[in-house]
JSON list of C-alpha atoms in Angstrom, two decimals:
[
{"chain": "A", "resi": 1, "resn": "UNK", "atom": "CA", "xyz": [-59.51, 186.23, 87.89]},
{"chain": "A", "resi": 2, "resn": "UNK", "atom": "CA", "xyz": [-58.72, 183.33, 85.66]},
{"chain": "A", "resi": 3, "resn": "UNK", "atom": "CA", "xyz": [-55.24, 181.77, 85.85]},
{"chain": "A", "resi": 4, "resn": "UNK", "atom": "CA", "xyz": [-53.04, 180.63, 83.04]},
{"chain": "A", "resi": 5, "resn": "UNK", "atom": "CA", "xyz": [-49.97, 178.74, 84.23]},
{"chain": "A", "resi": 6, "resn": "UNK", "atom": "CA", "xyz": [-46.89, 178.08, 82.01]},
{"chain": "A", "resi": 7, "resn": "UNK", "atom": "CA", "xyz": [-43.78, 176.07, 82.88]},
{"chain": "A", "resi": 8, "resn": "UNK", "atom": "CA", "xyz": [-40.79, 176.43, 82.84]},
{"chain": "A", "resi": 9, "resn": "UNK", "atom": "CA", "xyz": [-40.29, 179.99, 83.04]},
{"chain": "A", "resi": 10, "resn": "UNK", "atom": "CA", "xyz": [-37.09, 179.69, 81.61]},
{"chain": "A", "resi": 11, "resn": "UNK", "atom": "CA", "xyz": [-34.81, 176.75, 80.22]},
{"chain": "A", "resi": 12, "resn": "UNK", "atom": "CA", "xyz": [-31.55, 176.47, 78.67]},
{"chain": "A", "resi": 13, "resn": "UNK", "atom": "CA", "xyz": [-30.81, 173.64, 76.21]},
{"chain": "A", "resi": 14, "resn": "UNK", "atom": "CA", "xyz": [-28.12, 172.24, 73.94]},
{"chain": "A", "resi": 15, "resn": "UNK", "atom": "CA", "xyz": [-28.41, 172.56, 70.13]},
{"chain": "A", "resi": 16, "resn": "UNK", "atom": "CA", "xyz": [-30.24, 169.52, 68.72]},
{"chain": "A", "resi": 17, "resn": "UNK", "atom": "CA", "xyz": [-32.31, 168.82, 71.83]},
{"chain": "A", "resi": 18, "resn": "UNK", "atom": "CA", "xyz": [-35.83, 169.16, 72.33]},
{"chain": "A", "resi": 19, "resn": "UNK", "atom": "CA", "xyz": [-37.74, 171.29, 74.72]},
{"chain": "A", "resi": 20, "resn": "UNK", "atom": "CA", "xyz": [-41.32, 170.86, 76.07]},
{"chain": "A", "resi": 21, "resn": "UNK", "atom": "CA", "xyz": [-43.39, 173.85, 77.30]},
{"chain": "A", "resi": 22, "resn": "UNK", "atom": "CA", "xyz": [-46.74, 173.20, 79.35]},
{"chain": "A", "resi": 23, "resn": "UNK", "atom": "CA", "xyz": [-49.67, 175.83, 79.32]},
{"chain": "A", "resi": 24, "resn": "UNK", "atom": "CA", "xyz": [-52.26, 175.07, 81.68]},
{"chain": "A", "resi": 25, "resn": "UNK", "atom": "CA", "xyz": [-55.47, 176.72, 82.40]},
{"chain": "A", "resi": 26, "resn": "UNK", "atom": "CA", "xyz": [-55.93, 176.66, 86.23]},
{"chain": "A", "resi": 27, "resn": "UNK", "atom": "CA", "xyz": [-59.75, 177.19, 86.76]},
{"chain": "A", "resi": 28, "resn": "UNK", "atom": "CA", "xyz": [-61.41, 177.09, 83.38]},
{"chain": "A", "resi": 29, "resn": "UNK", "atom": "CA", "xyz": [-61.80, 174.78, 80.50]},
{"chain": "A", "resi": 30, "resn": "UNK", "atom": "CA", "xyz": [-59.95, 175.96, 77.20]},
{"chain": "A", "resi": 31, "resn": "UNK", "atom": "CA", "xyz": [-61.08, 174.48, 74.00]},
{"chain": "A", "resi": 32, "resn": "UNK", "atom": "CA", "xyz": [-58.53, 176.78, 72.35]},
{"chain": "A", "resi": 33, "resn": "UNK", "atom": "CA", "xyz": [-55.09, 178.18, 73.46]},
{"chain": "A", "resi": 34, "resn": "UNK", "atom": "CA", "xyz": [-52.68, 180.37, 71.68]},
{"chain": "A", "resi": 35, "resn": "UNK", "atom": "CA", "xyz": [-48.89, 180.20, 71.38]},
{"chain": "A", "resi": 36, "resn": "UNK", "atom": "CA", "xyz": [-46.84, 183.34, 70.91]},
{"chain": "A", "resi": 37, "resn": "UNK", "atom": "CA", "xyz": [-43.19, 184.04, 70.38]},
{"chain": "A", "resi": 38, "resn": "UNK", "atom": "CA", "xyz": [-41.82, 187.25, 71.22]},
{"chain": "A", "resi": 39, "resn": "UNK", "atom": "CA", "xyz": [-38.49, 188.54, 70.31]},
{"chain": "A", "resi": 40, "resn": "UNK", "atom": "CA", "xyz": [-36.97, 191.38, 72.59]},
{"chain": "A", "resi": 41, "resn": "UNK", "atom": "CA", "xyz": [-38.44, 194.97, 72.10]},
{"chain": "A", "resi": 42, "resn": "UNK", "atom": "CA", "xyz": [-41.31, 193.10, 69.63]},
{"chain": "A", "resi": 43, "resn": "UNK", "atom": "CA", "xyz": [-44.68, 192.26, 69.76]},
{"chain": "A", "resi": 44, "resn": "UNK", "atom": "CA", "xyz": [-46.50, 188.84, 70.30]},
{"chain": "A", "resi": 45, "resn": "UNK", "atom": "CA", "xyz": [-46.31, 186.86, 67.20]},
{"chain": "A", "resi": 46, "resn": "UNK", "atom": "CA", "xyz": [-48.95, 184.21, 66.83]},
{"chain": "A", "resi": 47, "resn": "UNK", "atom": "CA", "xyz": [-47.45, 181.05, 66.04]},
{"chain": "A", "resi": 48, "resn": "UNK", "atom": "CA", "xyz": [-50.39, 178.81, 66.23]},
{"chain": "A", "resi": 49, "resn": "UNK", "atom": "CA", "xyz": [-53.91, 178.06, 67.88]},
{"chain": "A", "resi": 50, "resn": "UNK", "atom": "CA", "xyz": [-54.18, 175.04, 69.88]},
{"chain": "A", "resi": 51, "resn": "UNK", "atom": "CA", "xyz": [-57.36, 173.18, 69.53]},
{"chain": "A", "resi": 52, "resn": "UNK", "atom": "CA", "xyz": [-58.36, 170.58, 72.05]},
{"chain": "A", "resi": 53, "resn": "UNK", "atom": "CA", "xyz": [-58.94, 167.24, 70.47]},
{"chain": "A", "resi": 54, "resn": "UNK", "atom": "CA", "xyz": [-57.62, 168.27, 66.85]},
{"chain": "A", "resi": 55, "resn": "UNK", "atom": "CA", "xyz": [-54.81, 169.49, 65.12]},
{"chain": "A", "resi": 56, "resn": "UNK", "atom": "CA", "xyz": [-53.32, 172.86, 65.98]},
{"chain": "A", "resi": 57, "resn": "UNK", "atom": "CA", "xyz": [-53.80, 175.47, 63.15]},
{"chain": "A", "resi": 58, "resn": "UNK", "atom": "CA", "xyz": [-50.49, 177.18, 62.53]},
{"chain": "A", "resi": 59, "resn": "UNK", "atom": "CA", "xyz": [-49.67, 180.48, 61.17]},
{"chain": "A", "resi": 60, "resn": "UNK", "atom": "CA", "xyz": [-47.97, 180.93, 57.74]},
{"chain": "A", "resi": 61, "resn": "UNK", "atom": "CA", "xyz": [-44.40, 180.62, 58.07]},
{"chain": "A", "resi": 62, "resn": "UNK", "atom": "CA", "xyz": [-44.30, 178.56, 61.20]},
{"chain": "A", "resi": 63, "resn": "UNK", "atom": "CA", "xyz": [-42.92, 175.27, 60.78]},
{"chain": "A", "resi": 64, "resn": "UNK", "atom": "CA", "xyz": [-45.56, 172.46, 62.11]},
{"chain": "A", "resi": 65, "resn": "UNK", "atom": "CA", "xyz": [-42.49, 169.59, 62.38]},
{"chain": "A", "resi": 66, "resn": "UNK", "atom": "CA", "xyz": [-40.56, 172.28, 64.36]},
{"chain": "A", "resi": 67, "resn": "UNK", "atom": "CA", "xyz": [-43.05, 173.22, 66.78]},
{"chain": "A", "resi": 68, "resn": "UNK", "atom": "CA", "xyz": [-45.24, 170.39, 67.81]},
{"chain": "A", "resi": 69, "resn": "UNK", "atom": "CA", "xyz": [-48.57, 171.21, 69.58]},
{"chain": "A", "resi": 70, "resn": "UNK", "atom": "CA", "xyz": [-50.54, 168.97, 71.51]},
{"chain": "A", "resi": 71, "resn": "UNK", "atom": "CA", "xyz": [-53.62, 169.68, 73.17]},
{"chain": "A", "resi": 72, "resn": "UNK", "atom": "CA", "xyz": [-54.68, 166.48, 74.63]},
{"chain": "A", "resi": 73, "resn": "UNK", "atom": "CA", "xyz": [-57.17, 168.05, 77.56]},
{"chain": "A", "resi": 74, "resn": "UNK", "atom": "CA", "xyz": [-59.27, 171.03, 78.15]},
{"chain": "A", "resi": 75, "resn": "UNK", "atom": "CA", "xyz": [-56.70, 172.29, 80.46]},
{"chain": "A", "resi": 76, "resn": "UNK", "atom": "CA", "xyz": [-53.44, 171.65, 78.99]},
{"chain": "A", "resi": 77, "resn": "UNK", "atom": "CA", "xyz": [-51.44, 172.54, 75.80]},
{"chain": "A", "resi": 78, "resn": "UNK", "atom": "CA", "xyz": [-48.02, 171.77, 75.13]},
{"chain": "A", "resi": 79, "resn": "UNK", "atom": "CA", "xyz": [-45.43, 173.27, 72.68]},
{"chain": "A", "resi": 80, "resn": "UNK", "atom": "CA", "xyz": [-42.39, 171.26, 71.75]},
{"chain": "A", "resi": 81, "resn": "UNK", "atom": "CA", "xyz": [-39.50, 172.79, 70.11]},
{"chain": "A", "resi": 82, "resn": "UNK", "atom": "CA", "xyz": [-37.76, 169.95, 68.10]},
{"chain": "A", "resi": 83, "resn": "UNK", "atom": "CA", "xyz": [-34.03, 169.62, 67.42]},
{"chain": "A", "resi": 84, "resn": "UNK", "atom": "CA", "xyz": [-33.60, 173.25, 68.83]},
{"chain": "A", "resi": 85, "resn": "UNK", "atom": "CA", "xyz": [-31.11, 175.59, 67.32]},
{"chain": "A", "resi": 86, "resn": "UNK", "atom": "CA", "xyz": [-29.88, 179.00, 68.62]},
{"chain": "A", "resi": 87, "resn": "UNK", "atom": "CA", "xyz": [-31.94, 180.72, 66.39]},
{"chain": "A", "resi": 88, "resn": "UNK", "atom": "CA", "xyz": [-35.05, 179.16, 68.19]},
{"chain": "A", "resi": 89, "resn": "UNK", "atom": "CA", "xyz": [-33.97, 181.27, 71.47]},
{"chain": "A", "resi": 90, "resn": "UNK", "atom": "CA", "xyz": [-36.89, 183.43, 72.29]},
{"chain": "A", "resi": 91, "resn": "UNK", "atom": "CA", "xyz": [-39.65, 184.35, 74.78]},
{"chain": "A", "resi": 92, "resn": "UNK", "atom": "CA", "xyz": [-42.63, 181.75, 74.12]},
{"chain": "A", "resi": 93, "resn": "UNK", "atom": "CA", "xyz": [-46.20, 182.73, 75.98]},
{"chain": "A", "resi": 94, "resn": "UNK", "atom": "CA", "xyz": [-49.48, 180.96, 75.81]},
{"chain": "A", "resi": 95, "resn": "UNK", "atom": "CA", "xyz": [-52.85, 182.41, 76.43]},
{"chain": "A", "resi": 96, "resn": "UNK", "atom": "CA", "xyz": [-56.25, 181.06, 76.69]},
{"chain": "A", "resi": 97, "resn": "UNK", "atom": "CA", "xyz": [-59.65, 182.63, 77.40]},
{"chain": "A", "resi": 98, "resn": "UNK", "atom": "CA", "xyz": [-62.93, 181.20, 79.18]},
{"chain": "A", "resi": 99, "resn": "UNK", "atom": "CA", "xyz": [-65.40, 180.16, 76.68]},
{"chain": "A", "resi": 100, "resn": "UNK", "atom": "CA", "xyz": [-67.66, 182.98, 75.48]},
{"chain": "A", "resi": 101, "resn": "UNK", "atom": "CA", "xyz": [-69.70, 183.71, 72.57]},
{"chain": "A", "resi": 102, "resn": "UNK", "atom": "CA", "xyz": [-68.63, 187.42, 72.38]},
{"chain": "A", "resi": 103, "resn": "UNK", "atom": "CA", "xyz": [-65.65, 189.61, 72.43]},
{"chain": "A", "resi": 104, "resn": "UNK", "atom": "CA", "xyz": [-65.51, 190.81, 75.84]},
{"chain": "A", "resi": 105, "resn": "UNK", "atom": "CA", "xyz": [-63.51, 188.34, 77.37]},
{"chain": "A", "resi": 106, "resn": "UNK", "atom": "CA", "xyz": [-59.94, 189.09, 78.01]},
{"chain": "A", "resi": 107, "resn": "UNK", "atom": "CA", "xyz": [-56.98, 186.79, 77.36]},
{"chain": "A", "resi": 108, "resn": "UNK", "atom": "CA", "xyz": [-55.21, 185.40, 80.22]},
{"chain": "A", "resi": 109, "resn": "UNK", "atom": "CA", "xyz": [-51.48, 184.83, 79.84]},
{"chain": "A", "resi": 110, "resn": "UNK", "atom": "CA", "xyz": [-49.17, 182.34, 81.12]},
{"chain": "A", "resi": 111, "resn": "UNK", "atom": "CA", "xyz": [-45.95, 183.78, 82.72]},
{"chain": "A", "resi": 112, "resn": "UNK", "atom": "CA", "xyz": [-43.78, 183.06, 79.41]},
{"chain": "A", "resi": 113, "resn": "UNK", "atom": "CA", "xyz": [-40.96, 180.70, 79.11]},
{"chain": "A", "resi": 114, "resn": "UNK", "atom": "CA", "xyz": [-37.61, 182.22, 77.96]},
{"chain": "A", "resi": 115, "resn": "UNK", "atom": "CA", "xyz": [-35.69, 179.64, 75.86]},
{"chain": "A", "resi": 116, "resn": "UNK", "atom": "CA", "xyz": [-32.03, 179.75, 75.45]},
{"chain": "A", "resi": 117, "resn": "UNK", "atom": "CA", "xyz": [-30.42, 177.35, 72.78]},
{"chain": "A", "resi": 118, "resn": "UNK", "atom": "CA", "xyz": [-26.59, 177.08, 73.15]},
{"chain": "B", "resi": 1, "resn": "UNK", "atom": "CA", "xyz": [-53.98, 195.95, 56.96]},
{"chain": "B", "resi": 2, "resn": "UNK", "atom": "CA", "xyz": [-52.88, 196.01, 60.22]},
{"chain": "B", "resi": 3, "resn": "UNK", "atom": "CA", "xyz": [-55.70, 195.07, 62.61]},
{"chain": "B", "resi": 4, "resn": "UNK", "atom": "CA", "xyz": [-54.14, 196.99, 65.31]},
{"chain": "B", "resi": 5, "resn": "UNK", "atom": "CA", "xyz": [-51.70, 200.11, 64.90]},
{"chain": "B", "resi": 6, "resn": "UNK", "atom": "CA", "xyz": [-49.75, 201.77, 67.75]},
{"chain": "B", "resi": 7, "resn": "UNK", "atom": "CA", "xyz": [-47.45, 204.41, 66.24]},
{"chain": "B", "resi": 8, "resn": "UNK", "atom": "CA", "xyz": [-45.35, 205.42, 69.21]},
{"chain": "B", "resi": 9, "resn": "UNK", "atom": "CA", "xyz": [-42.61, 203.11, 69.80]},
{"chain": "B", "resi": 10, "resn": "UNK", "atom": "CA", "xyz": [-41.15, 204.57, 72.78]},
{"chain": "B", "resi": 11, "resn": "UNK", "atom": "CA", "xyz": [-42.75, 207.36, 75.03]},
{"chain": "B", "resi": 12, "resn": "UNK", "atom": "CA", "xyz": [-41.53, 209.32, 78.14]},
{"chain": "B", "resi": 13, "resn": "UNK", "atom": "CA", "xyz": [-43.37, 210.94, 80.81]},
{"chain": "B", "resi": 14, "resn": "UNK", "atom": "CA", "xyz": [-42.42, 212.69, 83.89]},
{"chain": "B", "resi": 15, "resn": "UNK", "atom": "CA", "xyz": [-43.36, 211.32, 87.26]},
{"chain": "B", "resi": 16, "resn": "UNK", "atom": "CA", "xyz": [-46.94, 212.13, 88.34]},
{"chain": "B", "resi": 17, "resn": "UNK", "atom": "CA", "xyz": [-47.82, 213.24, 84.98]},
{"chain": "B", "resi": 18, "resn": "UNK", "atom": "CA", "xyz": [-50.51, 211.82, 82.52]},
{"chain": "B", "resi": 19, "resn": "UNK", "atom": "CA", "xyz": [-49.54, 210.10, 79.38]},
{"chain": "B", "resi": 20, "resn": "UNK", "atom": "CA", "xyz": [-51.75, 209.17, 76.21]},
{"chain": "B", "resi": 21, "resn": "UNK", "atom": "CA", "xyz": [-50.47, 205.82, 74.35]},
{"chain": "B", "resi": 22, "resn": "UNK", "atom": "CA", "xyz": [-52.30, 205.90, 70.87]},
{"chain": "B", "resi": 23, "resn": "UNK", "atom": "CA", "xyz": [-53.97, 202.90, 69.44]},
{"chain": "B", "resi": 24, "resn": "UNK", "atom": "CA", "xyz": [-55.80, 202.71, 66.28]},
{"chain": "B", "resi": 25, "resn": "UNK", "atom": "CA", "xyz": [-57.96, 199.49, 65.12]},
{"chain": "B", "resi": 26, "resn": "UNK", "atom": "CA", "xyz": [-59.27, 198.17, 61.76]},
{"chain": "B", "resi": 27, "resn": "UNK", "atom": "CA", "xyz": [-62.17, 195.78, 61.57]},
{"chain": "B", "resi": 28, "resn": "UNK", "atom": "CA", "xyz": [-65.57, 195.31, 59.92]},
{"chain": "B", "resi": 29, "resn": "UNK", "atom": "CA", "xyz": [-67.15, 193.69, 62.70]},
{"chain": "B", "resi": 30, "resn": "UNK", "atom": "CA", "xyz": [-69.91, 195.49, 64.67]},
{"chain": "B", "resi": 31, "resn": "UNK", "atom": "CA", "xyz": [-68.99, 193.51, 67.64]},
{"chain": "B", "resi": 32, "resn": "UNK", "atom": "CA", "xyz": [-65.60, 193.57, 68.81]},
{"chain": "B", "resi": 33, "resn": "UNK", "atom": "CA", "xyz": [-63.48, 194.33, 72.26]},
{"chain": "B", "resi": 34, "resn": "UNK", "atom": "CA", "xyz": [-60.49, 196.33, 72.90]},
{"chain": "B", "resi": 35, "resn": "UNK", "atom": "CA", "xyz": [-57.82, 195.69, 75.50]},
{"chain": "B", "resi": 36, "resn": "UNK", "atom": "CA", "xyz": [-54.81, 197.13, 76.80]},
{"chain": "B", "resi": 37, "resn": "UNK", "atom": "CA", "xyz": [-52.01, 195.06, 78.43]},
{"chain": "B", "resi": 38, "resn": "UNK", "atom": "CA", "xyz": [-48.76, 196.10, 80.21]},
{"chain": "B", "resi": 39, "resn": "UNK", "atom": "CA", "xyz": [-45.67, 193.83, 80.07]},
{"chain": "B", "resi": 40, "resn": "UNK", "atom": "CA", "xyz": [-42.93, 194.67, 82.29]},
{"chain": "B", "resi": 41, "resn": "UNK", "atom": "CA", "xyz": [-39.18, 193.23, 81.90]},
{"chain": "B", "resi": 42, "resn": "UNK", "atom": "CA", "xyz": [-40.25, 190.11, 83.75]},
{"chain": "B", "resi": 43, "resn": "UNK", "atom": "CA", "xyz": [-42.33, 189.33, 80.49]},
{"chain": "B", "resi": 44, "resn": "UNK", "atom": "CA", "xyz": [-45.64, 188.62, 81.89]},
{"chain": "B", "resi": 45, "resn": "UNK", "atom": "CA", "xyz": [-48.79, 189.90, 80.46]},
{"chain": "B", "resi": 46, "resn": "UNK", "atom": "CA", "xyz": [-50.88, 192.10, 82.78]},
{"chain": "B", "resi": 47, "resn": "UNK", "atom": "CA", "xyz": [-54.53, 192.98, 81.87]},
{"chain": "B", "resi": 48, "resn": "UNK", "atom": "CA", "xyz": [-55.17, 196.72, 82.33]},
{"chain": "B", "resi": 49, "resn": "UNK", "atom": "CA", "xyz": [-58.51, 197.69, 80.83]},
{"chain": "B", "resi": 50, "resn": "UNK", "atom": "CA", "xyz": [-61.21, 196.50, 78.39]},
{"chain": "B", "resi": 51, "resn": "UNK", "atom": "CA", "xyz": [-63.62, 198.49, 76.05]},
{"chain": "B", "resi": 52, "resn": "UNK", "atom": "CA", "xyz": [-66.44, 196.96, 74.28]},
{"chain": "B", "resi": 53, "resn": "UNK", "atom": "CA", "xyz": [-67.73, 198.14, 70.77]},
{"chain": "B", "resi": 54, "resn": "UNK", "atom": "CA", "xyz": [-71.23, 198.79, 72.24]},
{"chain": "B", "resi": 55, "resn": "UNK", "atom": "CA", "xyz": [-70.22, 200.47, 75.43]},
{"chain": "B", "resi": 56, "resn": "UNK", "atom": "CA", "xyz": [-71.01, 204.14, 75.20]},
{"chain": "B", "resi": 57, "resn": "UNK", "atom": "CA", "xyz": [-68.86, 205.22, 77.98]},
{"chain": "B", "resi": 58, "resn": "UNK", "atom": "CA", "xyz": [-65.12, 205.35, 78.11]},
{"chain": "B", "resi": 59, "resn": "UNK", "atom": "CA", "xyz": [-63.86, 202.66, 80.26]},
{"chain": "B", "resi": 60, "resn": "UNK", "atom": "CA", "xyz": [-61.80, 203.41, 83.58]},
{"chain": "B", "resi": 61, "resn": "UNK", "atom": "CA", "xyz": [-59.98, 201.28, 85.73]},
{"chain": "B", "resi": 62, "resn": "UNK", "atom": "CA", "xyz": [-58.15, 203.12, 88.60]},
{"chain": "B", "resi": 63, "resn": "UNK", "atom": "CA", "xyz": [-55.40, 205.33, 86.95]},
{"chain": "B", "resi": 64, "resn": "UNK", "atom": "CA", "xyz": [-56.06, 203.69, 83.59]},
{"chain": "B", "resi": 65, "resn": "UNK", "atom": "CA", "xyz": [-58.68, 205.17, 81.17]},
{"chain": "B", "resi": 66, "resn": "UNK", "atom": "CA", "xyz": [-59.50, 204.26, 77.75]},
{"chain": "B", "resi": 67, "resn": "UNK", "atom": "CA", "xyz": [-60.33, 207.22, 75.16]},
{"chain": "B", "resi": 68, "resn": "UNK", "atom": "CA", "xyz": [-62.71, 205.31, 72.95]},
{"chain": "B", "resi": 69, "resn": "UNK", "atom": "CA", "xyz": [-63.39, 207.21, 69.70]},
{"chain": "B", "resi": 70, "resn": "UNK", "atom": "CA", "xyz": [-65.58, 204.78, 67.52]},
{"chain": "B", "resi": 71, "resn": "UNK", "atom": "CA", "xyz": [-65.89, 206.85, 64.42]},
{"chain": "B", "resi": 72, "resn": "UNK", "atom": "CA", "xyz": [-62.00, 207.44, 64.56]},
{"chain": "B", "resi": 73, "resn": "UNK", "atom": "CA", "xyz": [-61.52, 203.74, 65.37]},
{"chain": "B", "resi": 74, "resn": "UNK", "atom": "CA", "xyz": [-59.11, 204.77, 67.97]},
{"chain": "B", "resi": 75, "resn": "UNK", "atom": "CA", "xyz": [-58.82, 203.46, 71.79]},
{"chain": "B", "resi": 76, "resn": "UNK", "atom": "CA", "xyz": [-56.11, 205.32, 73.29]},
{"chain": "B", "resi": 77, "resn": "UNK", "atom": "CA", "xyz": [-54.85, 204.32, 76.83]},
{"chain": "B", "resi": 78, "resn": "UNK", "atom": "CA", "xyz": [-54.49, 207.35, 79.33]},
{"chain": "B", "resi": 79, "resn": "UNK", "atom": "CA", "xyz": [-52.35, 206.76, 82.34]},
{"chain": "B", "resi": 80, "resn": "UNK", "atom": "CA", "xyz": [-52.79, 209.49, 85.16]},
{"chain": "B", "resi": 81, "resn": "UNK", "atom": "CA", "xyz": [-50.40, 210.24, 87.65]},
{"chain": "B", "resi": 82, "resn": "UNK", "atom": "CA", "xyz": [-47.68, 208.20, 86.26]},
{"chain": "B", "resi": 83, "resn": "UNK", "atom": "CA", "xyz": [-45.75, 206.25, 88.72]},
{"chain": "B", "resi": 84, "resn": "UNK", "atom": "CA", "xyz": [-41.99, 204.79, 88.08]},
{"chain": "B", "resi": 85, "resn": "UNK", "atom": "CA", "xyz": [-43.62, 201.24, 88.30]},
{"chain": "B", "resi": 86, "resn": "UNK", "atom": "CA", "xyz": [-45.60, 202.05, 84.89]},
{"chain": "B", "resi": 87, "resn": "UNK", "atom": "CA", "xyz": [-42.49, 201.66, 83.15]},
{"chain": "B", "resi": 88, "resn": "UNK", "atom": "CA", "xyz": [-43.01, 198.98, 80.81]},
{"chain": "B", "resi": 89, "resn": "UNK", "atom": "CA", "xyz": [-44.30, 197.57, 77.34]},
{"chain": "B", "resi": 90, "resn": "UNK", "atom": "CA", "xyz": [-47.93, 198.40, 76.54]},
{"chain": "B", "resi": 91, "resn": "UNK", "atom": "CA", "xyz": [-49.89, 196.56, 74.04]},
{"chain": "B", "resi": 92, "resn": "UNK", "atom": "CA", "xyz": [-53.26, 197.35, 72.57]},
{"chain": "B", "resi": 93, "resn": "UNK", "atom": "CA", "xyz": [-55.27, 194.27, 71.41]},
{"chain": "B", "resi": 94, "resn": "UNK", "atom": "CA", "xyz": [-58.34, 193.52, 69.68]},
{"chain": "B", "resi": 95, "resn": "UNK", "atom": "CA", "xyz": [-60.71, 190.65, 69.76]},
{"chain": "B", "resi": 96, "resn": "UNK", "atom": "CA", "xyz": [-63.24, 190.46, 67.05]},
{"chain": "B", "resi": 97, "resn": "UNK", "atom": "CA", "xyz": [-66.76, 188.71, 67.49]},
{"chain": "B", "resi": 98, "resn": "UNK", "atom": "CA", "xyz": [-66.75, 187.14, 64.31]},
{"chain": "B", "resi": 99, "resn": "UNK", "atom": "CA", "xyz": [-63.34, 185.41, 64.59]},
{"chain": "B", "resi": 100, "resn": "UNK", "atom": "CA", "xyz": [-63.77, 184.48, 68.35]},
{"chain": "B", "resi": 101, "resn": "UNK", "atom": "CA", "xyz": [-60.88, 183.78, 70.55]},
{"chain": "B", "resi": 102, "resn": "UNK", "atom": "CA", "xyz": [-58.14, 185.11, 68.53]},
{"chain": "B", "resi": 103, "resn": "UNK", "atom": "CA", "xyz": [-56.45, 188.48, 69.74]},
{"chain": "B", "resi": 104, "resn": "UNK", "atom": "CA", "xyz": [-54.71, 190.84, 67.64]},
{"chain": "B", "resi": 105, "resn": "UNK", "atom": "CA", "xyz": [-51.88, 192.80, 68.98]},
{"chain": "B", "resi": 106, "resn": "UNK", "atom": "CA", "xyz": [-50.08, 195.95, 68.14]},
{"chain": "B", "resi": 107, "resn": "UNK", "atom": "CA", "xyz": [-46.38, 196.53, 68.09]},
{"chain": "B", "resi": 108, "resn": "UNK", "atom": "CA", "xyz": [-46.46, 198.01, 71.54]},
{"chain": "B", "resi": 109, "resn": "UNK", "atom": "CA", "xyz": [-45.27, 201.14, 73.15]},
{"chain": "B", "resi": 110, "resn": "UNK", "atom": "CA", "xyz": [-42.36, 201.34, 75.53]},
{"chain": "B", "resi": 111, "resn": "UNK", "atom": "CA", "xyz": [-43.03, 203.80, 78.29]},
{"chain": "B", "resi": 112, "resn": "UNK", "atom": "CA", "xyz": [-40.33, 205.04, 80.52]},
{"chain": "B", "resi": 113, "resn": "UNK", "atom": "CA", "xyz": [-41.30, 207.16, 83.63]},
{"chain": "B", "resi": 114, "resn": "UNK", "atom": "CA", "xyz": [-38.74, 209.69, 84.55]},
{"chain": "B", "resi": 115, "resn": "UNK", "atom": "CA", "xyz": [-38.37, 210.61, 88.15]}
]
């Protein structure tokens, strides 16, 4: 099946620094990728939709300047957590689906990134 | 209104028994897909099973089956012959034909298999 690769799988950074997380679709082109945040024992919260060649669409309450998204190619989207603070510590996970006109294509997820800000 | 509702925060099942995880959905689209994902403690999201809105038969994948009741807008996951490795979070999700790529997730059910 299709593969989405996310890197790094975990990162520890100091407060005030920035962290970049990469999400790659390895065997299909993805014009759209999704970034989620997940707190322990909770569901995935959609943060933003990453659109290749255009600006990302952010969900209400998500700071655009805090969580920078760049979808520079059809196989790569990046999420940069800028000026990270301890409250940004969380599990971040991306997903993408091969292009499809209907609703029957599953979402493929990256492995997730566990971010800890100290 | 919530697109996907999972009313069971936690479930326990004896090893080798069957368990049903509930999921109801809300959509006005005629074309949609329903998905179940498993998330073990490692965090990865593992696709389990898919049901299309036009599928007349319930989907099955090995020990997983989906009890699809369209009129009631429910898509319950049935796991037969539970194994210890089934202990994980389970998420029901929906993709609407109208909104394209976006998936809507439920709040999840934490399943614990007891030896």
